[in-house]
Amino acid sequence: MHKAVIIGVGPDRGLGAQLCKRFAKEGLHVVAAGRTPASLDAVVADIERAGGKASSFAADATTEADVAAVFEHAGPDVDLAIYNAGNNTPGRILEMEADYFEKSWRVVCYGGFLFGREALRRMVPRKRGTILFNGASASLRGRAGYGAFNSAKAGLRTLAQAMAKENGPEGIHVGHVVVDGAVYGEKIRKRFPDADARQDRMIDIEGIVECYAFLYRQHHKAWSFEVDVRTSLESW
């Protein structure tokens, strides 16, 4: 049975959890990874109740040993790997502490390197597999007040692009999904009390999941590297 390793899995109404549930429905055994065991176990329980296969693994995406252990747990049959770990780190560069900048880079870009490398080590010998990275509008442009986040996301995008070019001839499809806007999920609803009233300006989680499923299903003679998704009201 093919495996899907998805890291950055949190609450049920979050992108990571919904990706897990979608790819379990596609017939993959999903390994849900993240930092909160209770959230991971809840996702696994939901998948199993629906008749799917899943397991959980607590891991920090910025710790090399943790990332390696996730893939050891998954075994050799990893067909899909999704890097959904990230953070939104606002702040003016002039007042920014070095540790704050480095943490943003470690979670967004360095963790993506660790994850992608471990996925490749399982996929390249089999000459097949898909690796997908979660991006943002910050991946494509610098924005005042978000220097740490912009640079980390841009670094992840170019890393993914290099990975795609290096490993495409080996049968590995690497893709990048630009999520241009706020995602209507549990985190945003907790952070902004008026989120429900503004949901028409927020991106639907299931719509984002469809983009990931589209990339995974692509024929090897018609691969896309990048897909972007936003609401009809987004100014871009």
PDB file of N, CA and C in Angstrom, residues 96-160:
ATOM      1  N   MET A  96      14.099  43.791  14.149  1.00  0.00           N
ATOM      2  CA  MET A  96      14.009  42.339  14.260  1.00  0.00           C
ATOM      3  C   MET A  96      15.233  41.728  14.931  1.00  0.00           C
ATOM      4  N   GLU A  97      14.993  40.797  15.865  1.00  0.00           N
ATOM      5  CA  GLU A  97      16.074  40.047  16.480  1.00  0.00           C
ATOM      6  C   GLU A  97      16.538  38.941  15.531  1.00  0.00           C
ATOM      7  N   ALA A  98      17.823  38.640  15.572  1.00  0.00           N
ATOM      8  CA  ALA A  98      18.381  37.620  14.686  1.00  0.00           C
ATOM      9  C   ALA A  98      17.740  36.256  14.921  1.00  0.00           C
ATOM     10  N   ASP A  99      17.471  35.931  16.179  1.00  0.00           N
ATOM     11  CA  ASP A  99      16.863  34.639  16.493  1.00  0.00           C
ATOM     12  C   ASP A  99      15.476  34.499  15.869  1.00  0.00           C
ATOM     13  N   TYR A 100      14.742  35.595  15.838  1.00  0.00           N
ATOM     14  CA  TYR A 100      13.396  35.597  15.253  1.00  0.00           C
ATOM     15  C   TYR A 100      13.469  35.319  13.756  1.00  0.00           C
ATOM     16  N   PHE A 101      14.399  35.986  13.091  1.00  0.00           N
ATOM     17  CA  PHE A 101      14.586  35.759  11.652  1.00  0.00           C
ATOM     18  C   PHE A 101      14.996  34.313  11.383  1.00  0.00           C
ATOM     19  N   GLU A 102      15.939  33.818  12.166  1.00  0.00           N
ATOM     20  CA  GLU A 102      16.440  32.460  11.943  1.00  0.00           C
ATOM     21  C   GLU A 102      15.352  31.415  12.176  1.00  0.00           C
ATOM     22  N   LYS A 103      14.515  31.632  13.184  1.00  0.00           N
ATOM     23  CA  LYS A 103      13.444  30.675  13.466  1.00  0.00           C
ATOM     24  C   LYS A 103      12.480  30.581  12.294  1.00  0.00           C
ATOM     25  N   SER A 104      12.152  31.723  11.707  1.00  0.00           N
ATOM     26  CA  SER A 104      11.271  31.717  10.543  1.00  0.00           C
ATOM     27  C   SER A 104      11.872  30.906   9.409  1.00  0.00           C
ATOM     28  N   TRP A 105      13.141  31.131   9.146  1.00  0.00           N
ATOM     29  CA  TRP A 105      13.834  30.390   8.085  1.00  0.00           C
ATOM     30  C   TRP A 105      13.886  28.897   8.392  1.00  0.00           C
ATOM     31  N   ARG A 106      14.142  28.547   9.646  1.00  0.00           N
ATOM     32  CA  ARG A 106      14.267  27.132  10.008  1.00  0.00           C
ATOM     33  C   ARG A 106      12.951  26.386   9.809  1.00  0.00           C
ATOM     34  N   VAL A 107      11.851  26.987  10.221  1.00  0.00           N
ATOM     35  CA  VAL A 107      10.562  26.308  10.105  1.00  0.00           C
ATOM     36  C   VAL A 107      10.121  26.207   8.652  1.00  0.00           C
ATOM     37  N   VAL A 108      10.270  27.289   7.905  1.00  0.00           N
ATOM     38  CA  VAL A 108       9.737  27.328   6.541  1.00  0.00           C
ATOM     39  C   VAL A 108      10.676  26.683   5.526  1.00  0.00           C
ATOM     40  N   CYS A 109      11.952  27.044   5.555  1.00  0.00           N
ATOM     41  CA  CYS A 109      12.882  26.639   4.493  1.00  0.00           C
ATOM     42  C   CYS A 109      13.773  25.461   4.885  1.00  0.00           C
ATOM     43  N   TYR A 110      14.445  25.561   6.012  1.00  0.00           N
ATOM     44  CA  TYR A 110      15.324  24.482   6.447  1.00  0.00           C
ATOM     45  C   TYR A 110      14.547  23.191   6.671  1.00  0.00           C
ATOM     46  N   GLY A 111      13.401  23.297   7.314  1.00  0.00           N
ATOM     47  CA  GLY A 111      12.563  22.116   7.501  1.00  0.00           C
ATOM     48  C   GLY A 111      12.136  21.511   6.179  1.00  0.00           C
ATOM     49  N   GLY A 112      11.841  22.375   5.194  1.00  0.00           N
ATOM     50  CA  GLY A 112      11.492  21.880   3.866  1.00  0.00           C
ATOM     51  C   GLY A 112      12.628  21.111   3.222  1.00  0.00           C
ATOM     52  N   PHE A 113      13.858  21.582   3.436  1.00  0.00           N
ATOM     53  CA  PHE A 113      15.029  20.861   2.936  1.00  0.00           C
ATOM     54  C   PHE A 113      15.136  19.480   3.571  1.00  0.00           C
ATOM     55  N   LEU A 114      15.028  19.418   4.893  1.00  0.00           N
ATOM     56  CA  LEU A 114      15.128  18.130   5.592  1.00  0.00           C
ATOM     57  C   LEU A 114      14.060  17.154   5.098  1.00  0.00           C
ATOM     58  N   PHE A 115      12.846  17.668   4.993  1.00  0.00           N
ATOM     59  CA  PHE A 115      11.720  16.831   4.596  1.00  0.00           C
ATOM     60  C   PHE A 115      11.870  16.347   3.155  1.00  0.00           C
ATOM     61  N   GLY A 116      12.182  17.278   2.262  1.00  0.00           N
ATOM     62  CA  GLY A 116      12.330  16.914   0.857  1.00  0.00           C
ATOM     63  C   GLY A 116      13.452  15.927   0.626  1.00  0.00           C
ATOM     64  N   ARG A 117      14.566  16.122   1.318  1.00  0.00           N
ATOM     65  CA  ARG A 117      15.697  15.205   1.159  1.00  0.00           C
ATOM     66  C   ARG A 117      15.339  13.792   1.596  1.00  0.00           C
ATOM     67  N   GLU A 118      14.670  13.674   2.746  1.00  0.00           N
ATOM     68  CA  GLU A 118      14.294  12.342   3.228  1.00  0.00           C
ATOM     69  C   GLU A 118      13.282  11.681   2.302  1.00  0.00           C
ATOM     70  N   ALA A 119      12.354  12.472   1.753  1.00  0.00           N
ATOM     71  CA  ALA A 119      11.402  11.914   0.794  1.00  0.00           C
ATOM     72  C   ALA A 119      12.120  11.398  -0.452  1.00  0.00           C
ATOM     73  N   LEU A 120      13.078  12.178  -0.950  1.00  0.00           N
ATOM     74  CA  LEU A 120      13.834  11.761  -2.133  1.00  0.00           C
ATOM     75  C   LEU A 120      14.586  10.465  -1.895  1.00  0.00           C
ATOM     76  N   ARG A 121      15.112  10.302  -0.699  1.00  0.00           N
ATOM     77  CA  ARG A 121      15.870   9.091  -0.393  1.00  0.00           C
ATOM     78  C   ARG A 121      14.999   7.839  -0.479  1.00  0.00           C
ATOM     79  N   ARG A 122      13.702   7.986  -0.294  1.00  0.00           N
ATOM     80  CA  ARG A 122      12.795   6.848  -0.441  1.00  0.00           C
ATOM     81  C   ARG A 122      12.278   6.728  -1.867  1.00  0.00           C
ATOM     82  N   MET A 123      12.092   7.844  -2.554  1.00  0.00           N
ATOM     83  CA  MET A 123      11.448   7.830  -3.864  1.00  0.00           C
ATOM     84  C   MET A 123      12.382   7.547  -5.022  1.00  0.00           C
ATOM     85  N   VAL A 124      13.576   8.129  -4.993  1.00  0.00           N
ATOM     86  CA  VAL A 124      14.486   7.998  -6.134  1.00  0.00           C
ATOM     87  C   VAL A 124      14.820   6.538  -6.452  1.00  0.00           C
ATOM     88  N   PRO A 125      15.098   5.679  -5.464  1.00  0.00           N
ATOM     89  CA  PRO A 125      15.371   4.275  -5.807  1.00  0.00           C
ATOM     90  C   PRO A 125      14.204   3.583  -6.513  1.00  0.00           C
ATOM     91  N   ARG A 126      12.980   4.062  -6.248  1.00  0.00           N
ATOM     92  CA  ARG A 126      11.804   3.451  -6.858  1.00  0.00           C
ATOM     93  C   ARG A 126      11.399   4.158  -8.156  1.00  0.00           C
ATOM     94  N   LYS A 127      12.051   5.293  -8.476  1.00  0.00           N
ATOM     95  CA  LYS A 127      11.786   6.048  -9.699  1.00  0.00           C
ATOM     96  C   LYS A 127      10.340   6.546  -9.771  1.00  0.00           C
ATOM     97  N   ARG A 128       9.746   6.897  -8.622  1.00  0.00           N
ATOM     98  CA  ARG A 128       8.400   7.451  -8.617  1.00  0.00           C
ATOM     99  C   ARG A 128       8.133   8.138  -7.282  1.00  0.00           C
ATOM    100  N   GLY A 129       7.190   9.097  -7.325  1.00  0.00           N
ATOM    101  CA  GLY A 129       6.818   9.786  -6.105  1.00  0.00           C
ATOM    102  C   GLY A 129       6.517  11.254  -6.368  1.00  0.00           C
ATOM    103  N   THR A 130       5.762  11.847  -5.471  1.00  0.00           N
ATOM    104  CA  THR A 130       5.382  13.258  -5.577  1.00  0.00           C
ATOM    105  C   THR A 130       5.694  13.955  -4.264  1.00  0.00           C
ATOM    106  N   ILE A 131       6.357  15.104  -4.353  1.00  0.00           N
ATOM    107  CA  ILE A 131       6.667  15.926  -3.178  1.00  0.00           C
ATOM    108  C   ILE A 131       6.049  17.297  -3.412  1.00  0.00           C
ATOM    109  N   LEU A 132       5.215  17.744  -2.468  1.00  0.00           N
ATOM    110  CA  LEU A 132       4.510  19.013  -2.619  1.00  0.00           C
ATOM    111  C   LEU A 132       4.793  19.915  -1.427  1.00  0.00           C
ATOM    112  N   PHE A 133       5.020  21.192  -1.716  1.00  0.00           N
ATOM    113  CA  PHE A 133       5.344  22.174  -0.689  1.00  0.00           C
ATOM    114  C   PHE A 133       4.265  23.251  -0.644  1.00  0.00           C
ATOM    115  N   ASN A 134       3.935  23.691   0.565  1.00  0.00           N
ATOM    116  CA  ASN A 134       2.935  24.729   0.768  1.00  0.00           C
ATOM    117  C   ASN A 134       3.593  26.110   0.707  1.00  0.00           C
ATOM    118  N   GLY A 135       3.170  26.908  -0.252  1.00  0.00           N
ATOM    119  CA  GLY A 135       3.718  28.252  -0.417  1.00  0.00           C
ATOM    120  C   GLY A 135       2.687  29.320  -0.113  1.00  0.00           C
ATOM    121  N   ALA A 136       3.043  30.561  -0.398  1.00  0.00           N
ATOM    122  CA  ALA A 136       2.174  31.709  -0.137  1.00  0.00           C
ATOM    123  C   ALA A 136       2.516  32.809  -1.126  1.00  0.00           C
ATOM    124  N   SER A 137       1.725  33.886  -1.123  1.00  0.00           N
ATOM    125  CA  SER A 137       2.079  35.029  -1.965  1.00  0.00           C
ATOM    126  C   SER A 137       3.459  35.556  -1.582  1.00  0.00           C
ATOM    127  N   ALA A 138       3.852  35.336  -0.319  1.00  0.00           N
ATOM    128  CA  ALA A 138       5.188  35.733   0.149  1.00  0.00           C
ATOM    129  C   ALA A 138       6.292  34.981  -0.578  1.00  0.00           C
ATOM    130  N   SER A 139       5.966  33.858  -1.190  1.00  0.00           N
ATOM    131  CA  SER A 139       6.965  33.103  -1.951  1.00  0.00           C
ATOM    132  C   SER A 139       7.431  33.859  -3.187  1.00  0.00           C
ATOM    133  N   LEU A 140       6.612  34.809  -3.628  1.00  0.00           N
ATOM    134  CA  LEU A 140       6.830  35.454  -4.921  1.00  0.00           C
ATOM    135  C   LEU A 140       7.238  36.916  -4.838  1.00  0.00           C
ATOM    136  N   ARG A 141       7.064  37.532  -3.657  1.00  0.00           N
ATOM    137  CA  ARG A 141       7.390  38.961  -3.563  1.00  0.00           C
ATOM    138  C   ARG A 141       7.720  39.345  -2.126  1.00  0.00           C
ATOM    139  N   GLY A 142       8.564  40.365  -1.993  1.00  0.00           N
ATOM    140  CA  GLY A 142       8.830  40.929  -0.681  1.00  0.00           C
ATOM    141  C   GLY A 142       7.741  41.920  -0.315  1.00  0.00           C
ATOM    142  N   ARG A 143       7.411  41.950   0.968  1.00  0.00           N
ATOM    143  CA  ARG A 143       6.367  42.854   1.444  1.00  0.00           C
ATOM    144  C   ARG A 143       6.843  43.538   2.712  1.00  0.00           C
ATOM    145  N   ALA A 144       6.635  44.818   2.804  1.00  0.00           N
ATOM    146  CA  ALA A 144       7.045  45.551   3.991  1.00  0.00           C
ATOM    147  C   ALA A 144       6.402  44.950   5.234  1.00  0.00           C
ATOM    148  N   GLY A 145       7.206  44.775   6.270  1.00  0.00           N
ATOM    149  CA  GLY A 145       6.704  44.221   7.515  1.00  0.00           C
ATOM    150  C   GLY A 145       6.732  42.712   7.596  1.00  0.00           C
ATOM    151  N   TYR A 146       7.228  42.055   6.553  1.00  0.00           N
ATOM    152  CA  TYR A 146       7.250  40.590   6.537  1.00  0.00           C
ATOM    153  C   TYR A 146       8.564  40.054   5.959  1.00  0.00           C
ATOM    154  N   GLY A 147       9.664  40.744   6.243  1.00  0.00           N
ATOM    155  CA  GLY A 147      10.945  40.353   5.660  1.00  0.00           C
ATOM    156  C   GLY A 147      11.380  38.951   6.002  1.00  0.00           C
ATOM    157  N   ALA A 148      11.171  38.527   7.241  1.00  0.00           N
ATOM    158  CA  ALA A 148      11.572  37.177   7.642  1.00  0.00           C
ATOM    159  C   ALA A 148      10.738  36.133   6.911  1.00  0.00           C
ATOM    160  N   PHE A 149       9.420  36.328   6.899  1.00  0.00           N
ATOM    161  CA  PHE A 149       8.506  35.374   6.263  1.00  0.00           C
ATOM    162  C   PHE A 149       8.715  35.338   4.755  1.00  0.00           C
ATOM    163  N   ASN A 150       8.826  36.518   4.121  1.00  0.00           N
ATOM    164  CA  ASN A 150       9.036  36.580   2.671  1.00  0.00           C
ATOM    165  C   ASN A 150      10.282  35.811   2.245  1.00  0.00           C
ATOM    166  N   SER A 151      11.383  36.074   2.941  1.00  0.00           N
ATOM    167  CA  SER A 151      12.642  35.452   2.534  1.00  0.00           C
ATOM    168  C   SER A 151      12.629  33.946   2.765  1.00  0.00           C
ATOM    169  N   ALA A 152      11.978  33.507   3.836  1.00  0.00           N
ATOM    170  CA  ALA A 152      11.902  32.068   4.104  1.00  0.00           C
ATOM    171  C   ALA A 152      11.043  31.356   3.059  1.00  0.00           C
ATOM    172  N   LYS A 153       9.895  31.954   2.726  1.00  0.00           N
ATOM    173  CA  LYS A 153       9.013  31.341   1.741  1.00  0.00           C
ATOM    174  C   LYS A 153       9.628  31.358   0.342  1.00  0.00           C
ATOM    175  N   ALA A 154      10.318  32.445   0.004  1.00  0.00           N
ATOM    176  CA  ALA A 154      10.989  32.509  -1.293  1.00  0.00           C
ATOM    177  C   ALA A 154      12.096  31.459  -1.369  1.00  0.00           C
ATOM    178  N   GLY A 155      12.811  31.280  -0.259  1.00  0.00           N
ATOM    179  CA  GLY A 155      13.845  30.251  -0.210  1.00  0.00           C
ATOM    180  C   GLY A 155      13.266  28.859  -0.410  1.00  0.00           C
ATOM    181  N   LEU A 156      12.123  28.593   0.219  1.00  0.00           N
ATOM    182  CA  LEU A 156      11.483  27.283   0.056  1.00  0.00           C
ATOM    183  C   LEU A 156      11.075  27.057  -1.394  1.00  0.00           C
ATOM    184  N   ARG A 157      10.544  28.093  -2.030  1.00  0.00           N
ATOM    185  CA  ARG A 157      10.104  27.945  -3.426  1.00  0.00           C
ATOM    186  C   ARG A 157      11.278  27.628  -4.346  1.00  0.00           C
ATOM    187  N   THR A 158      12.383  28.345  -4.210  1.00  0.00           N
ATOM    188  CA  THR A 158      13.522  28.071  -5.085  1.00  0.00           C
ATOM    189  C   THR A 158      14.172  26.731  -4.764  1.00  0.00           C
ATOM    190  N   LEU A 159      14.130  26.327  -3.496  1.00  0.00           N
ATOM    191  CA  LEU A 159      14.595  24.990  -3.128  1.00  0.00           C
ATOM    192  C   LEU A 159      13.744  23.928  -3.827  1.00  0.00           C
ATOM    193  N   ALA A 160      12.419  24.113  -3.773  1.00  0.00           N
ATOM    194  CA  ALA A 160      11.519  23.159  -4.422  1.00  0.00           C
ATOM    195  C   ALA A 160      11.750  23.120  -5.929  1.00  0.00           C
TER     196      ALA A 160
END
